């Protein structure tokens, strides 16, 4: 599915984000930035060992050794990936007190897009942040992701945003939300 919003393109694709050829891909990382399972593991495997080194540097130099806070984003090179850059963001975990989690998930998209703009990038691919091991309900996550990206594209002259979904079911959920928002 592909739609034009204010001269920008928003595409939903079924596929593997490590294969995307946008200038940047977004990693649903954890606060340590030291890699993990799911999409994070796949991105680190495809990018090679230098990505972990770059993440260690970011921790040291930009975060004073601390974890990347939930909803924030940082950028590294993409190394062996087709994408030139990886934007790492930390989604909220769906557990305990759910208050504020919607806003934190929206921040992941907003801050990743802001970082892309700051680096003069014109294309970016997102995975479905937080809906894997972080257990954010996909229906809610899809609505937040689509609303946030659409609002951004309505405001800005950016280029192309790709939402890369890893299952047919996820793809259908995001497509239905996008159709609702644009209706
Ligand atoms: P989180 O910890 O933010 O929940 P996960 O990696 O567990 O992150 O899952 C986020 C989403 O990414 C899930 O929908 C999962 O199916 C999907 N995913 C896993 N591997 C890939 C991949 N290679 N490309 C795109 N999406 C992926």
JSON list of N, CA and C in Angstrom, two decimals, residues 103-165:
[
{"chain": "A", "resi": 103, "resn": "UNK", "atom": "N", "xyz": [2.08, 8.04, 24.59]},
{"chain": "A", "resi": 103, "resn": "UNK", "atom": "CA", "xyz": [2.90, 9.22, 24.26]},
{"chain": "A", "resi": 103, "resn": "UNK", "atom": "C", "xyz": [4.35, 8.82, 24.04]},
{"chain": "A", "resi": 104, "resn": "UNK", "atom": "N", "xyz": [4.82, 7.85, 24.82]},
{"chain": "A", "resi": 104, "resn": "UNK", "atom": "CA", "xyz": [6.22, 7.39, 24.66]},
{"chain": "A", "resi": 104, "resn": "UNK", "atom": "C", "xyz": [6.41, 6.70, 23.31]},
{"chain": "A", "resi": 105, "resn": "UNK", "atom": "N", "xyz": [5.41, 5.92, 22.90]},
{"chain": "A", "resi": 105, "resn": "UNK", "atom": "CA", "xyz": [5.52, 5.25, 21.60]},
{"chain": "A", "resi": 105, "resn": "UNK", "atom": "C", "xyz": [5.49, 6.30, 20.47]},
{"chain": "A", "resi": 106, "resn": "UNK", "atom": "N", "xyz": [4.62, 7.28, 20.60]},
{"chain": "A", "resi": 106, "resn": "UNK", "atom": "CA", "xyz": [4.57, 8.36, 19.60]},
{"chain": "A", "resi": 106, "resn": "UNK", "atom": "C", "xyz": [5.93, 9.08, 19.55]},
{"chain": "A", "resi": 107, "resn": "UNK", "atom": "N", "xyz": [6.55, 9.27, 20.72]},
{"chain": "A", "resi": 107, "resn": "UNK", "atom": "CA", "xyz": [7.87, 9.92, 20.76]},
{"chain": "A", "resi": 107, "resn": "UNK", "atom": "C", "xyz": [8.92, 9.15, 19.97]},
{"chain": "A", "resi": 108, "resn": "UNK", "atom": "N", "xyz": [8.84, 7.82, 19.98]},
{"chain": "A", "resi": 108, "resn": "UNK", "atom": "CA", "xyz": [9.79, 7.01, 19.20]},
{"chain": "A", "resi": 108, "resn": "UNK", "atom": "C", "xyz": [9.75, 7.42, 17.73]},
{"chain": "A", "resi": 109, "resn": "UNK", "atom": "N", "xyz": [8.53, 7.54, 17.20]},
{"chain": "A", "resi": 109, "resn": "UNK", "atom": "CA", "xyz": [8.37, 7.91, 15.79]},
{"chain": "A", "resi": 109, "resn": "UNK", "atom": "C", "xyz": [8.78, 9.36, 15.56]},
{"chain": "A", "resi": 110, "resn": "UNK", "atom": "N", "xyz": [8.30, 10.25, 16.45]},
{"chain": "A", "resi": 110, "resn": "UNK", "atom": "CA", "xyz": [8.61, 11.69, 16.30]},
{"chain": "A", "resi": 110, "resn": "UNK", "atom": "C", "xyz": [10.12, 11.94, 16.37]},
{"chain": "A", "resi": 111, "resn": "UNK", "atom": "N", "xyz": [10.76, 11.38, 17.37]},
{"chain": "A", "resi": 111, "resn": "UNK", "atom": "CA", "xyz": [12.20, 11.65, 17.56]},
{"chain": "A", "resi": 111, "resn": "UNK", "atom": "C", "xyz": [13.05, 11.01, 16.48]},
{"chain": "A", "resi": 112, "resn": "UNK", "atom": "N", "xyz": [12.63, 9.85, 15.97]},
{"chain": "A", "resi": 112, "resn": "UNK", "atom": "CA", "xyz": [13.35, 9.21, 14.86]},
{"chain": "A", "resi": 112, "resn": "UNK", "atom": "C", "xyz": [13.23, 10.08, 13.60]},
{"chain": "A", "resi": 113, "resn": "UNK", "atom": "N", "xyz": [12.03, 10.57, 13.34]},
{"chain": "A", "resi": 113, "resn": "UNK", "atom": "CA", "xyz": [11.82, 11.42, 12.16]},
{"chain": "A", "resi": 113, "resn": "UNK", "atom": "C", "xyz": [12.59, 12.73, 12.29]},
{"chain": "A", "resi": 114, "resn": "UNK", "atom": "N", "xyz": [12.60, 13.29, 13.49]},
{"chain": "A", "resi": 114, "resn": "UNK", "atom": "CA", "xyz": [13.33, 14.54, 13.73]},
{"chain": "A", "resi": 114, "resn": "UNK", "atom": "C", "xyz": [14.83, 14.34, 13.47]},
{"chain": "A", "resi": 115, "resn": "UNK", "atom": "N", "xyz": [15.35, 13.23, 13.93]},
{"chain": "A", "resi": 115, "resn": "UNK", "atom": "CA", "xyz": [16.77, 12.93, 13.73]},
{"chain": "A", "resi": 115, "resn": "UNK", "atom": "C", "xyz": [17.08, 12.77, 12.24]},
{"chain": "A", "resi": 116, "resn": "UNK", "atom": "N", "xyz": [16.17, 12.14, 11.52]},
{"chain": "A", "resi": 116, "resn": "UNK", "atom": "CA", "xyz": [16.34, 11.98, 10.07]},
{"chain": "A", "resi": 116, "resn": "UNK", "atom": "C", "xyz": [16.37, 13.35, 9.39]},
{"chain": "A", "resi": 117, "resn": "UNK", "atom": "N", "xyz": [15.47, 14.23, 9.79]},
{"chain": "A", "resi": 117, "resn": "UNK", "atom": "CA", "xyz": [15.44, 15.60, 9.23]},
{"chain": "A", "resi": 117, "resn": "UNK", "atom": "C", "xyz": [16.74, 16.33, 9.57]},
{"chain": "A", "resi": 118, "resn": "UNK", "atom": "N", "xyz": [17.19, 16.22, 10.82]},
{"chain": "A", "resi": 118, "resn": "UNK", "atom": "CA", "xyz": [18.43, 16.89, 11.25]},
{"chain": "A", "resi": 118, "resn": "UNK", "atom": "C", "xyz": [19.62, 16.44, 10.41]},
{"chain": "A", "resi": 119, "resn": "UNK", "atom": "N", "xyz": [19.58, 15.19, 9.95]},
{"chain": "A", "resi": 119, "resn": "UNK", "atom": "CA", "xyz": [20.68, 14.66, 9.15]},
{"chain": "A", "resi": 119, "resn": "UNK", "atom": "C", "xyz": [20.40, 14.76, 7.64]},
{"chain": "A", "resi": 120, "resn": "UNK", "atom": "N", "xyz": [19.39, 15.54, 7.30]},
{"chain": "A", "resi": 120, "resn": "UNK", "atom": "CA", "xyz": [19.04, 15.81, 5.89]},
{"chain": "A", "resi": 120, "resn": "UNK", "atom": "C", "xyz": [18.71, 14.53, 5.13]},
{"chain": "A", "resi": 121, "resn": "UNK", "atom": "N", "xyz": [18.15, 13.56, 5.80]},
{"chain": "A", "resi": 121, "resn": "UNK", "atom": "CA", "xyz": [17.76, 12.32, 5.13]},
{"chain": "A", "resi": 121, "resn": "UNK", "atom": "C", "xyz": [16.38, 12.51, 4.52]},
{"chain": "A", "resi": 122, "resn": "UNK", "atom": "N", "xyz": [16.11, 11.76, 3.45]},
{"chain": "A", "resi": 122, "resn": "UNK", "atom": "CA", "xyz": [14.82, 11.91, 2.78]},
{"chain": "A", "resi": 122, "resn": "UNK", "atom": "C", "xyz": [14.05, 10.59, 2.70]},
{"chain": "A", "resi": 123, "resn": "UNK", "atom": "N", "xyz": [14.59, 9.55, 3.32]},
{"chain": "A", "resi": 123, "resn": "UNK", "atom": "CA", "xyz": [13.83, 8.29, 3.35]},
{"chain": "A", "resi": 123, "resn": "UNK", "atom": "C", "xyz": [14.21, 7.47, 4.58]},
{"chain": "A", "resi": 124, "resn": "UNK", "atom": "N", "xyz": [13.21, 6.82, 5.14]},
{"chain": "A", "resi": 124, "resn": "UNK", "atom": "CA", "xyz": [13.39, 6.08, 6.40]},
{"chain": "A", "resi": 124, "resn": "UNK", "atom": "C", "xyz": [12.41, 4.92, 6.45]},
{"chain": "A", "resi": 125, "resn": "UNK", "atom": "N", "xyz": [12.85, 3.80, 7.03]},
{"chain": "A", "resi": 125, "resn": "UNK", "atom": "CA", "xyz": [11.95, 2.64, 7.24]},
{"chain": "A", "resi": 125, "resn": "UNK", "atom": "C", "xyz": [11.81, 2.36, 8.72]},
{"chain": "A", "resi": 126, "resn": "UNK", "atom": "N", "xyz": [10.60, 2.13, 9.15]},
{"chain": "A", "resi": 126, "resn": "UNK", "atom": "CA", "xyz": [10.31, 1.78, 10.54]},
{"chain": "A", "resi": 126, "resn": "UNK", "atom": "C", "xyz": [9.85, 0.33, 10.65]},
{"chain": "A", "resi": 127, "resn": "UNK", "atom": "N", "xyz": [10.21, -0.35, 11.74]},
{"chain": "A", "resi": 127, "resn": "UNK", "atom": "CA", "xyz": [9.54, -1.61, 12.08]},
{"chain": "A", "resi": 127, "resn": "UNK", "atom": "C", "xyz": [8.35, -1.28, 12.99]},
{"chain": "A", "resi": 128, "resn": "UNK", "atom": "N", "xyz": [7.61, -2.27, 13.36]},
{"chain": "A", "resi": 128, "resn": "UNK", "atom": "CA", "xyz": [6.48, -2.08, 14.27]},
{"chain": "A", "resi": 128, "resn": "UNK", "atom": "C", "xyz": [7.03, -2.05, 15.71]},
{"chain": "A", "resi": 129, "resn": "UNK", "atom": "N", "xyz": [7.38, -0.85, 16.15]},
{"chain": "A", "resi": 129, "resn": "UNK", "atom": "CA", "xyz": [8.07, -0.68, 17.44]},
{"chain": "A", "resi": 129, "resn": "UNK", "atom": "C", "xyz": [7.17, -1.13, 18.61]},
{"chain": "A", "resi": 130, "resn": "UNK", "atom": "N", "xyz": [7.78, -1.87, 19.52]},
{"chain": "A", "resi": 130, "resn": "UNK", "atom": "CA", "xyz": [7.15, -2.33, 20.79]},
{"chain": "A", "resi": 130, "resn": "UNK", "atom": "C", "xyz": [6.15, -3.47, 20.68]},
{"chain": "A", "resi": 131, "resn": "UNK", "atom": "N", "xyz": [5.83, -3.91, 19.47]},
{"chain": "A", "resi": 131, "resn": "UNK", "atom": "CA", "xyz": [4.75, -4.92, 19.37]},
{"chain": "A", "resi": 131, "resn": "UNK", "atom": "C", "xyz": [5.27, -6.36, 19.37]},
{"chain": "A", "resi": 132, "resn": "UNK", "atom": "N", "xyz": [6.56, -6.53, 19.58]},
{"chain": "A", "resi": 132, "resn": "UNK", "atom": "CA", "xyz": [7.13, -7.88, 19.70]},
{"chain": "A", "resi": 132, "resn": "UNK", "atom": "C", "xyz": [7.23, -8.24, 21.17]},
{"chain": "A", "resi": 133, "resn": "UNK", "atom": "N", "xyz": [8.44, -8.45, 21.66]},
{"chain": "A", "resi": 133, "resn": "UNK", "atom": "CA", "xyz": [8.62, -8.85, 23.06]},
{"chain": "A", "resi": 133, "resn": "UNK", "atom": "C", "xyz": [8.19, -7.76, 24.05]},
{"chain": "A", "resi": 134, "resn": "UNK", "atom": "N", "xyz": [8.03, -6.52, 23.59]},
{"chain": "A", "resi": 134, "resn": "UNK", "atom": "CA", "xyz": [7.56, -5.46, 24.48]},
{"chain": "A", "resi": 134, "resn": "UNK", "atom": "C", "xyz": [6.02, -5.46, 24.63]},
{"chain": "A", "resi": 135, "resn": "UNK", "atom": "N", "xyz": [5.34, -6.31, 23.84]},
{"chain": "A", "resi": 135, "resn": "UNK", "atom": "CA", "xyz": [3.91, -6.62, 24.03]},
{"chain": "A", "resi": 135, "resn": "UNK", "atom": "C", "xyz": [2.92, -5.47, 23.97]},
{"chain": "A", "resi": 136, "resn": "UNK", "atom": "N", "xyz": [3.28, -4.38, 23.31]},
{"chain": "A", "resi": 136, "resn": "UNK", "atom": "CA", "xyz": [2.31, -3.29, 23.13]},
{"chain": "A", "resi": 136, "resn": "UNK", "atom": "C", "xyz": [1.20, -3.82, 22.22]},
{"chain": "A", "resi": 137, "resn": "UNK", "atom": "N", "xyz": [-0.09, -3.62, 22.57]},
{"chain": "A", "resi": 137, "resn": "UNK", "atom": "CA", "xyz": [-1.16, -4.14, 21.71]},
{"chain": "A", "resi": 137, "resn": "UNK", "atom": "C", "xyz": [-1.04, -3.57, 20.30]},
{"chain": "A", "resi": 138, "resn": "UNK", "atom": "N", "xyz": [-1.03, -4.43, 19.30]},
{"chain": "A", "resi": 138, "resn": "UNK", "atom": "CA", "xyz": [-0.71, -4.00, 17.94]},
{"chain": "A", "resi": 138, "resn": "UNK", "atom": "C", "xyz": [-1.74, -3.02, 17.39]},
{"chain": "A", "resi": 139, "resn": "UNK", "atom": "N", "xyz": [-3.01, -3.20, 17.77]},
{"chain": "A", "resi": 139, "resn": "UNK", "atom": "CA", "xyz": [-4.05, -2.32, 17.27]},
{"chain": "A", "resi": 139, "resn": "UNK", "atom": "C", "xyz": [-3.78, -0.87, 17.69]},
{"chain": "A", "resi": 140, "resn": "UNK", "atom": "N", "xyz": [-3.45, -0.73, 18.94]},
{"chain": "A", "resi": 140, "resn": "UNK", "atom": "CA", "xyz": [-3.14, 0.58, 19.53]},
{"chain": "A", "resi": 140, "resn": "UNK", "atom": "C", "xyz": [-1.83, 1.13, 18.95]},
{"chain": "A", "resi": 141, "resn": "UNK", "atom": "N", "xyz": [-0.83, 0.27, 18.85]},
{"chain": "A", "resi": 141, "resn": "UNK", "atom": "CA", "xyz": [0.48, 0.69, 18.34]},
{"chain": "A", "resi": 141, "resn": "UNK", "atom": "C", "xyz": [0.37, 1.14, 16.88]},
{"chain": "A", "resi": 142, "resn": "UNK", "atom": "N", "xyz": [-0.42, 0.42, 16.10]},
{"chain": "A", "resi": 142, "resn": "UNK", "atom": "CA", "xyz": [-0.58, 0.76, 14.68]},
{"chain": "A", "resi": 142, "resn": "UNK", "atom": "C", "xyz": [-1.24, 2.13, 14.54]},
{"chain": "A", "resi": 143, "resn": "UNK", "atom": "N", "xyz": [-2.24, 2.38, 15.37]},
{"chain": "A", "resi": 143, "resn": "UNK", "atom": "CA", "xyz": [-2.94, 3.67, 15.31]},
{"chain": "A", "resi": 143, "resn": "UNK", "atom": "C", "xyz": [-1.99, 4.81, 15.67]},
{"chain": "A", "resi": 144, "resn": "UNK", "atom": "N", "xyz": [-1.20, 4.61, 16.71]},
{"chain": "A", "resi": 144, "resn": "UNK", "atom": "CA", "xyz": [-0.26, 5.65, 17.15]},
{"chain": "A", "resi": 144, "resn": "UNK", "atom": "C", "xyz": [0.80, 5.89, 16.06]},
{"chain": "A", "resi": 145, "resn": "UNK", "atom": "N", "xyz": [1.34, 4.81, 15.53]},
{"chain": "A", "resi": 145, "resn": "UNK", "atom": "CA", "xyz": [2.39, 4.92, 14.49]},
{"chain": "A", "resi": 145, "resn": "UNK", "atom": "C", "xyz": [1.85, 5.65, 13.26]},
{"chain": "A", "resi": 146, "resn": "UNK", "atom": "N", "xyz": [0.70, 5.21, 12.78]},
{"chain": "A", "resi": 146, "resn": "UNK", "atom": "CA", "xyz": [0.15, 5.79, 11.55]},
{"chain": "A", "resi": 146, "resn": "UNK", "atom": "C", "xyz": [-0.26, 7.25, 11.74]},
{"chain": "A", "resi": 147, "resn": "UNK", "atom": "N", "xyz": [-0.88, 7.55, 12.90]},
{"chain": "A", "resi": 147, "resn": "UNK", "atom": "CA", "xyz": [-1.28, 8.94, 13.17]},
{"chain": "A", "resi": 147, "resn": "UNK", "atom": "C", "xyz": [-0.06, 9.85, 13.26]},
{"chain": "A", "resi": 148, "resn": "UNK", "atom": "N", "xyz": [0.98, 9.38, 13.93]},
{"chain": "A", "resi": 148, "resn": "UNK", "atom": "CA", "xyz": [2.17, 10.20, 14.13]},
{"chain": "A", "resi": 148, "resn": "UNK", "atom": "C", "xyz": [2.90, 10.45, 12.81]},
{"chain": "A", "resi": 149, "resn": "UNK", "atom": "N", "xyz": [3.02, 9.40, 12.01]},
{"chain": "A", "resi": 149, "resn": "UNK", "atom": "CA", "xyz": [3.73, 9.54, 10.73]},
{"chain": "A", "resi": 149, "resn": "UNK", "atom": "C", "xyz": [2.92, 10.41, 9.77]},
{"chain": "A", "resi": 150, "resn": "UNK", "atom": "N", "xyz": [1.61, 10.19, 9.71]},
{"chain": "A", "resi": 150, "resn": "UNK", "atom": "CA", "xyz": [0.75, 11.00, 8.82]},
{"chain": "A", "resi": 150, "resn": "UNK", "atom": "C", "xyz": [0.82, 12.48, 9.22]},
{"chain": "A", "resi": 151, "resn": "UNK", "atom": "N", "xyz": [0.75, 12.75, 10.51]},
{"chain": "A", "resi": 151, "resn": "UNK", "atom": "CA", "xyz": [0.80, 14.15, 10.99]},
{"chain": "A", "resi": 151, "resn": "UNK", "atom": "C", "xyz": [2.13, 14.79, 10.60]},
{"chain": "A", "resi": 152, "resn": "UNK", "atom": "N", "xyz": [3.19, 14.04, 10.74]},
{"chain": "A", "resi": 152, "resn": "UNK", "atom": "CA", "xyz": [4.53, 14.54, 10.37]},
{"chain": "A", "resi": 152, "resn": "UNK", "atom": "C", "xyz": [4.58, 14.87, 8.87]},
{"chain": "A", "resi": 153, "resn": "UNK", "atom": "N", "xyz": [4.09, 13.95, 8.05]},
{"chain": "A", "resi": 153, "resn": "UNK", "atom": "CA", "xyz": [4.17, 14.15, 6.60]},
{"chain": "A", "resi": 153, "resn": "UNK", "atom": "C", "xyz": [3.25, 15.28, 6.13]},
{"chain": "A", "resi": 154, "resn": "UNK", "atom": "N", "xyz": [2.16, 15.49, 6.85]},
{"chain": "A", "resi": 154, "resn": "UNK", "atom": "CA", "xyz": [1.25, 16.60, 6.50]},
{"chain": "A", "resi": 154, "resn": "UNK", "atom": "C", "xyz": [1.92, 17.95, 6.75]},
{"chain": "A", "resi": 155, "resn": "UNK", "atom": "N", "xyz": [2.84, 17.98, 7.71]},
{"chain": "A", "resi": 155, "resn": "UNK", "atom": "CA", "xyz": [3.53, 19.22, 8.13]},
{"chain": "A", "resi": 155, "resn": "UNK", "atom": "C", "xyz": [4.78, 19.50, 7.33]},
{"chain": "A", "resi": 156, "resn": "UNK", "atom": "N", "xyz": [5.51, 18.42, 6.99]},
{"chain": "A", "resi": 156, "resn": "UNK", "atom": "CA", "xyz": [6.87, 18.58, 6.49]},
{"chain": "A", "resi": 156, "resn": "UNK", "atom": "C", "xyz": [7.03, 18.10, 5.05]},
{"chain": "A", "resi": 157, "resn": "UNK", "atom": "N", "xyz": [8.01, 18.70, 4.37]},
{"chain": "A", "resi": 157, "resn": "UNK", "atom": "CA", "xyz": [8.42, 18.18, 3.08]},
{"chain": "A", "resi": 157, "resn": "UNK", "atom": "C", "xyz": [9.59, 17.24, 3.38]},
{"chain": "A", "resi": 158, "resn": "UNK", "atom": "N", "xyz": [9.34, 15.95, 3.38]},
{"chain": "A", "resi": 158, "resn": "UNK", "atom": "CA", "xyz": [10.36, 14.99, 3.82]},
{"chain": "A", "resi": 158, "resn": "UNK", "atom": "C", "xyz": [10.87, 14.10, 2.69]},
{"chain": "A", "resi": 159, "resn": "UNK", "atom": "N", "xyz": [9.98, 13.31, 2.11]},
{"chain": "A", "resi": 159, "resn": "UNK", "atom": "CA", "xyz": [10.40, 12.32, 1.12]},
{"chain": "A", "resi": 159, "resn": "UNK", "atom": "C", "xyz": [9.58, 11.07, 1.29]},
{"chain": "A", "resi": 160, "resn": "UNK", "atom": "N", "xyz": [10.22, 9.99, 1.77]},
{"chain": "A", "resi": 160, "resn": "UNK", "atom": "CA", "xyz": [9.51, 8.72, 1.84]},
{"chain": "A", "resi": 160, "resn": "UNK", "atom": "C", "xyz": [9.65, 8.05, 3.21]},
{"chain": "A", "resi": 161, "resn": "UNK", "atom": "N", "xyz": [8.53, 7.62, 3.75]},
{"chain": "A", "resi": 161, "resn": "UNK", "atom": "CA", "xyz": [8.52, 6.82, 4.97]},
{"chain": "A", "resi": 161, "resn": "UNK", "atom": "C", "xyz": [7.96, 5.44, 4.63]},
{"chain": "A", "resi": 162, "resn": "UNK", "atom": "N", "xyz": [8.70, 4.41, 5.01]},
{"chain": "A", "resi": 162, "resn": "UNK", "atom": "CA", "xyz": [8.25, 3.03, 4.78]},
{"chain": "A", "resi": 162, "resn": "UNK", "atom": "C", "xyz": [8.00, 2.38, 6.13]},
{"chain": "A", "resi": 163, "resn": "UNK", "atom": "N", "xyz": [6.84, 1.77, 6.26]},
{"chain": "A", "resi": 163, "resn": "UNK", "atom": "CA", "xyz": [6.53, 1.00, 7.46]},
{"chain": "A", "resi": 163, "resn": "UNK", "atom": "C", "xyz": [6.71, -0.46, 7.06]},
{"chain": "A", "resi": 164, "resn": "UNK", "atom": "N", "xyz": [7.69, -1.14, 7.64]},
{"chain": "A", "resi": 164, "resn": "UNK", "atom": "CA", "xyz": [8.01, -2.52, 7.25]},
{"chain": "A", "resi": 164, "resn": "UNK", "atom": "C", "xyz": [7.40, -3.50, 8.24]},
{"chain": "A", "resi": 165, "resn": "UNK", "atom": "N", "xyz": [6.39, -4.21, 7.80]},
{"chain": "A", "resi": 165, "resn": "UNK", "atom": "CA", "xyz": [5.69, -5.16, 8.68]},
{"chain": "A", "resi": 165, "resn": "UNK", "atom": "C", "xyz": [6.18, -6.57, 8.41]}
]
